[in-house]
């Protein structure tokens, strides 16, 4: 029972990272697609302002996923990271380069340096979700099992490639939806339509890829396909489709909070649907939740730590997102900093 509870927590943590981290990766995707220096100046300005306050906190969910895997399901952790070491290593390199590129682009004064760091950030924002999706596809296609040796066949299967493309399209969709709202928040009406069009196009591409994924999984991942076409898996597939229709209806209207909710519902429903389709397996047909679970005492303590995290971490993250949505976390301008410095100097006691 405890193992099943921790498995649900793991799935929810993966869902949170997909939605929160995916939005940031999507911003990087549109940074890459913005065009040259002059053409892409306005979209990149918005991306920098929208991402700056919260981009690092989304990795909290990734850390949570890793902690649950290696403590709660050590066999799963060992198997996946052994068989999928190459795509996962490339994803980690992408995360590091992406963070470095974003952090160094803004303070760099030379145009060549800003272009270089911007390109690193943008390309890594596309490469990272692709390799993460490819790893998930390898798991879904039943090519990963205890004792599986690492090879190209494990993560270059049709399911892996399609899942990688779906991951990129998903991040592009989430990024465009959130940037549409950010454009309105930062009083940039020209960018509202710019990102709205991209959100609709990325939703269309994501829909086509979802249909392709259905055909591919039918042949290459039969257990997952079977789970997605009946029971809870089918319910979440239908919920994702309904959320997509509502999002498409809301997007042409004034951007607001509800379109973000429905966009997140599209992605969250799809991820949870994939997780429930694999029941009772963590690795389809080879490793069940019960077989992968760690010691009962470890699972008990992990459940306690999870409860503490829910009480302490989740409210803090929600508060951060709320403050950001209200514009309370914007950086001070140089003029404001100089004004503050001057005010402090005016109030200082004279030396003589």
PDB file of C-alpha atoms in Angstrom, residues 142-297:
ATOM      1  CA  UNK A 142       9.053  -2.249 -23.120  1.00  0.00           C
ATOM      2  CA  UNK A 143      12.693  -2.112 -24.178  1.00  0.00           C
ATOM      3  CA  UNK A 144      13.908  -1.353 -20.647  1.00  0.00           C
ATOM      4  CA  UNK A 145      13.928  -4.161 -18.092  1.00  0.00           C
ATOM      5  CA  UNK A 146      16.186  -5.178 -15.190  1.00  0.00           C
ATOM      6  CA  UNK A 147      19.476  -6.284 -16.720  1.00  0.00           C
ATOM      7  CA  UNK A 148      18.987  -4.403 -20.017  1.00  0.00           C
ATOM      8  CA  UNK A 149      22.296  -3.267 -21.490  1.00  0.00           C
ATOM      9  CA  UNK A 150      22.625   0.266 -22.777  1.00  0.00           C
ATOM     10  CA  UNK A 151      22.406   0.452 -26.567  1.00  0.00           C
ATOM     11  CA  UNK A 152      21.104   2.719 -29.284  1.00  0.00           C
ATOM     12  CA  UNK A 153      18.174   0.358 -29.860  1.00  0.00           C
ATOM     13  CA  UNK A 154      16.853   1.093 -26.361  1.00  0.00           C
ATOM     14  CA  UNK A 155      16.255   4.801 -26.961  1.00  0.00           C
ATOM     15  CA  UNK A 156      16.053   5.192 -30.756  1.00  0.00           C
ATOM     16  CA  UNK A 157      12.901   3.120 -31.225  1.00  0.00           C
ATOM     17  CA  UNK A 158       9.882   4.626 -33.025  1.00  0.00           C
ATOM     18  CA  UNK A 159       8.180   5.235 -29.668  1.00  0.00           C
ATOM     19  CA  UNK A 160      11.250   7.036 -28.299  1.00  0.00           C
ATOM     20  CA  UNK A 161      11.511   9.324 -31.328  1.00  0.00           C
ATOM     21  CA  UNK A 162       7.804  10.148 -31.277  1.00  0.00           C
ATOM     22  CA  UNK A 163       7.819  10.745 -27.516  1.00  0.00           C
ATOM     23  CA  UNK A 164      10.810  13.056 -27.963  1.00  0.00           C
ATOM     24  CA  UNK A 165       8.978  15.078 -30.606  1.00  0.00           C
ATOM     25  CA  UNK A 166       5.847  15.175 -28.453  1.00  0.00           C
ATOM     26  CA  UNK A 167       7.933  16.486 -25.545  1.00  0.00           C
ATOM     27  CA  UNK A 168       9.304  19.344 -27.683  1.00  0.00           C
ATOM     28  CA  UNK A 169       5.844  20.188 -29.057  1.00  0.00           C
ATOM     29  CA  UNK A 170       4.398  20.101 -25.538  1.00  0.00           C
ATOM     30  CA  UNK A 171       6.955  22.572 -24.224  1.00  0.00           C
ATOM     31  CA  UNK A 172       6.391  24.847 -27.222  1.00  0.00           C
ATOM     32  CA  UNK A 173       2.634  24.787 -26.576  1.00  0.00           C
ATOM     33  CA  UNK A 174       2.918  25.555 -22.860  1.00  0.00           C
ATOM     34  CA  UNK A 175       5.547  28.240 -23.425  1.00  0.00           C
ATOM     35  CA  UNK A 176       3.451  30.034 -26.047  1.00  0.00           C
ATOM     36  CA  UNK A 177       0.285  29.950 -23.907  1.00  0.00           C
ATOM     37  CA  UNK A 178       2.038  31.388 -20.862  1.00  0.00           C
ATOM     38  CA  UNK A 179       3.917  33.982 -22.903  1.00  0.00           C
ATOM     39  CA  UNK A 180       0.609  35.152 -24.382  1.00  0.00           C
ATOM     40  CA  UNK A 181      -0.569  36.024 -20.879  1.00  0.00           C
ATOM     41  CA  UNK A 182       2.810  37.522 -19.995  1.00  0.00           C
ATOM     42  CA  UNK A 183       2.623  39.789 -23.042  1.00  0.00           C
ATOM     43  CA  UNK A 184      -0.638  41.198 -21.741  1.00  0.00           C
ATOM     44  CA  UNK A 185       0.778  41.516 -18.213  1.00  0.00           C
ATOM     45  CA  UNK A 186       3.801  43.480 -19.447  1.00  0.00           C
ATOM     46  CA  UNK A 187       1.628  45.712 -21.662  1.00  0.00           C
ATOM     47  CA  UNK A 188       2.987  44.404 -24.970  1.00  0.00           C
ATOM     48  CA  UNK A 189      -0.139  44.101 -27.179  1.00  0.00           C
ATOM     49  CA  UNK A 190       1.916  43.346 -30.290  1.00  0.00           C
ATOM     50  CA  UNK A 191       3.260  40.202 -28.624  1.00  0.00           C
ATOM     51  CA  UNK A 192      -0.151  38.968 -27.471  1.00  0.00           C
ATOM     52  CA  UNK A 193      -1.142  38.107 -31.027  1.00  0.00           C
ATOM     53  CA  UNK A 194       2.396  36.938 -31.817  1.00  0.00           C
ATOM     54  CA  UNK A 195       2.415  34.247 -29.139  1.00  0.00           C
ATOM     55  CA  UNK A 196      -1.298  33.472 -29.465  1.00  0.00           C
ATOM     56  CA  UNK A 197      -0.757  32.383 -33.075  1.00  0.00           C
ATOM     57  CA  UNK A 198       2.189  30.257 -32.032  1.00  0.00           C
ATOM     58  CA  UNK A 199       0.172  28.670 -29.243  1.00  0.00           C
ATOM     59  CA  UNK A 200      -2.568  27.674 -31.701  1.00  0.00           C
ATOM     60  CA  UNK A 201      -0.080  26.309 -34.216  1.00  0.00           C
ATOM     61  CA  UNK A 202       1.813  24.338 -31.577  1.00  0.00           C
ATOM     62  CA  UNK A 203      -1.486  22.919 -30.263  1.00  0.00           C
ATOM     63  CA  UNK A 204      -2.308  21.786 -33.802  1.00  0.00           C
ATOM     64  CA  UNK A 205       1.117  20.147 -34.162  1.00  0.00           C
ATOM     65  CA  UNK A 206       0.740  18.515 -30.755  1.00  0.00           C
ATOM     66  CA  UNK A 207      -2.654  17.127 -31.782  1.00  0.00           C
ATOM     67  CA  UNK A 208      -1.209  15.605 -34.954  1.00  0.00           C
ATOM     68  CA  UNK A 209       1.682  14.090 -32.993  1.00  0.00           C
ATOM     69  CA  UNK A 210      -0.777  12.669 -30.450  1.00  0.00           C
ATOM     70  CA  UNK A 211      -2.573  10.838 -33.276  1.00  0.00           C
ATOM     71  CA  UNK A 212       0.748   9.590 -34.647  1.00  0.00           C
ATOM     72  CA  UNK A 213       1.711   8.446 -31.144  1.00  0.00           C
ATOM     73  CA  UNK A 214      -1.460   6.359 -30.993  1.00  0.00           C
ATOM     74  CA  UNK A 215      -0.526   4.478 -34.168  1.00  0.00           C
ATOM     75  CA  UNK A 216       3.095   4.039 -33.111  1.00  0.00           C
ATOM     76  CA  UNK A 217       2.317   2.775 -29.604  1.00  0.00           C
ATOM     77  CA  UNK A 218      -0.221   0.320 -31.028  1.00  0.00           C
ATOM     78  CA  UNK A 219       2.616  -1.455 -32.816  1.00  0.00           C
ATOM     79  CA  UNK A 220       5.655  -0.625 -30.676  1.00  0.00           C
ATOM     80  CA  UNK A 221       4.267  -0.282 -27.136  1.00  0.00           C
ATOM     81  CA  UNK A 222       1.192  -2.556 -26.987  1.00  0.00           C
ATOM     82  CA  UNK A 223       0.865  -2.654 -23.201  1.00  0.00           C
ATOM     83  CA  UNK A 224       0.747   1.139 -22.906  1.00  0.00           C
ATOM     84  CA  UNK A 225      -1.574   1.418 -25.900  1.00  0.00           C
ATOM     85  CA  UNK A 226      -3.912  -1.115 -24.295  1.00  0.00           C
ATOM     86  CA  UNK A 227      -3.911   0.909 -21.057  1.00  0.00           C
ATOM     87  CA  UNK A 228      -4.620   4.166 -22.891  1.00  0.00           C
ATOM     88  CA  UNK A 229      -7.678   2.783 -24.688  1.00  0.00           C
ATOM     89  CA  UNK A 230      -9.644   1.626 -21.638  1.00  0.00           C
ATOM     90  CA  UNK A 231     -10.202   2.312 -17.961  1.00  0.00           C
ATOM     91  CA  UNK A 232      -8.502   5.249 -16.208  1.00  0.00           C
ATOM     92  CA  UNK A 233      -6.017   5.690 -19.059  1.00  0.00           C
ATOM     93  CA  UNK A 234      -8.830   6.328 -21.533  1.00  0.00           C
ATOM     94  CA  UNK A 235     -10.479   8.750 -19.099  1.00  0.00           C
ATOM     95  CA  UNK A 236      -7.350  10.904 -18.948  1.00  0.00           C
ATOM     96  CA  UNK A 237      -6.923  10.740 -22.730  1.00  0.00           C
ATOM     97  CA  UNK A 238     -10.477  12.046 -23.167  1.00  0.00           C
ATOM     98  CA  UNK A 239      -9.832  14.711 -20.505  1.00  0.00           C
ATOM     99  CA  UNK A 240      -6.700  15.835 -22.356  1.00  0.00           C
ATOM    100  CA  UNK A 241      -8.643  16.062 -25.616  1.00  0.00           C
ATOM    101  CA  UNK A 242     -11.466  18.042 -24.010  1.00  0.00           C
ATOM    102  CA  UNK A 243      -8.966  20.393 -22.367  1.00  0.00           C
ATOM    103  CA  UNK A 244      -7.291  20.934 -25.747  1.00  0.00           C
ATOM    104  CA  UNK A 245     -10.630  21.928 -27.308  1.00  0.00           C
ATOM    105  CA  UNK A 246     -11.361  24.368 -24.488  1.00  0.00           C
ATOM    106  CA  UNK A 247      -7.856  25.835 -24.796  1.00  0.00           C
ATOM    107  CA  UNK A 248      -8.316  26.312 -28.551  1.00  0.00           C
ATOM    108  CA  UNK A 249     -11.611  28.099 -27.816  1.00  0.00           C
ATOM    109  CA  UNK A 250     -10.131  30.348 -25.132  1.00  0.00           C
ATOM    110  CA  UNK A 251      -6.914  31.338 -26.923  1.00  0.00           C
ATOM    111  CA  UNK A 252      -8.472  33.726 -29.508  1.00  0.00           C
ATOM    112  CA  UNK A 253     -10.143  35.581 -26.660  1.00  0.00           C
ATOM    113  CA  UNK A 254      -8.470  37.846 -24.110  1.00  0.00           C
ATOM    114  CA  UNK A 255      -5.641  35.877 -22.467  1.00  0.00           C
ATOM    115  CA  UNK A 256      -6.291  35.133 -18.837  1.00  0.00           C
ATOM    116  CA  UNK A 257      -5.720  32.614 -16.088  1.00  0.00           C
ATOM    117  CA  UNK A 258      -8.234  30.090 -17.381  1.00  0.00           C
ATOM    118  CA  UNK A 259      -6.406  29.412 -20.639  1.00  0.00           C
ATOM    119  CA  UNK A 260      -3.293  28.607 -18.610  1.00  0.00           C
ATOM    120  CA  UNK A 261      -5.316  26.217 -16.456  1.00  0.00           C
ATOM    121  CA  UNK A 262      -6.728  24.371 -19.463  1.00  0.00           C
ATOM    122  CA  UNK A 263      -3.325  24.235 -21.181  1.00  0.00           C
ATOM    123  CA  UNK A 264      -1.772  22.702 -18.068  1.00  0.00           C
ATOM    124  CA  UNK A 265      -4.746  20.298 -17.907  1.00  0.00           C
ATOM    125  CA  UNK A 266      -3.932  19.086 -21.432  1.00  0.00           C
ATOM    126  CA  UNK A 267      -0.382  18.169 -20.490  1.00  0.00           C
ATOM    127  CA  UNK A 268      -1.090  16.935 -16.961  1.00  0.00           C
ATOM    128  CA  UNK A 269      -3.887  14.661 -18.182  1.00  0.00           C
ATOM    129  CA  UNK A 270      -1.644  13.162 -20.855  1.00  0.00           C
ATOM    130  CA  UNK A 271       1.185  12.447 -18.399  1.00  0.00           C
ATOM    131  CA  UNK A 272      -1.134  10.958 -15.777  1.00  0.00           C
ATOM    132  CA  UNK A 273      -2.840   8.922 -18.500  1.00  0.00           C
ATOM    133  CA  UNK A 274       0.534   7.457 -19.517  1.00  0.00           C
ATOM    134  CA  UNK A 275       1.306   6.615 -15.885  1.00  0.00           C
ATOM    135  CA  UNK A 276      -2.013   4.902 -15.246  1.00  0.00           C
ATOM    136  CA  UNK A 277      -1.750   3.019 -18.546  1.00  0.00           C
ATOM    137  CA  UNK A 278       1.343   1.236 -17.205  1.00  0.00           C
ATOM    138  CA  UNK A 279      -0.357  -0.072 -14.037  1.00  0.00           C
ATOM    139  CA  UNK A 280       0.750  -2.112 -12.137  1.00  0.00           C
ATOM    140  CA  UNK A 281       4.160  -1.750 -13.811  1.00  0.00           C
ATOM    141  CA  UNK A 282       6.816   0.913 -13.491  1.00  0.00           C
ATOM    142  CA  UNK A 283       8.597  -0.764 -16.422  1.00  0.00           C
ATOM    143  CA  UNK A 284       5.859  -2.292 -18.577  1.00  0.00           C
ATOM    144  CA  UNK A 285       5.650  -6.115 -18.414  1.00  0.00           C
ATOM    145  CA  UNK A 286       8.962  -6.467 -16.506  1.00  0.00           C
ATOM    146  CA  UNK A 287       8.976  -4.536 -13.188  1.00  0.00           C
ATOM    147  CA  UNK A 288       5.923  -3.957 -11.010  1.00  0.00           C
ATOM    148  CA  UNK A 289       5.556  -1.323  -8.320  1.00  0.00           C
ATOM    149  CA  UNK A 290       5.782  -3.994  -5.610  1.00  0.00           C
ATOM    150  CA  UNK A 291       8.935  -5.591  -7.073  1.00  0.00           C
ATOM    151  CA  UNK A 292      10.700  -2.241  -7.509  1.00  0.00           C
ATOM    152  CA  UNK A 293       9.860  -0.881  -4.060  1.00  0.00           C
ATOM    153  CA  UNK A 294      12.558  -0.349  -1.466  1.00  0.00           C
ATOM    154  CA  UNK A 295      12.476  -1.469   2.161  1.00  0.00           C
ATOM    155  CA  UNK A 296       9.180  -0.813   4.009  1.00  0.00           C
ATOM    156  CA  UNK A 297      10.921   1.427   6.558  1.00  0.00           C
TER     157      UNK A 297
END
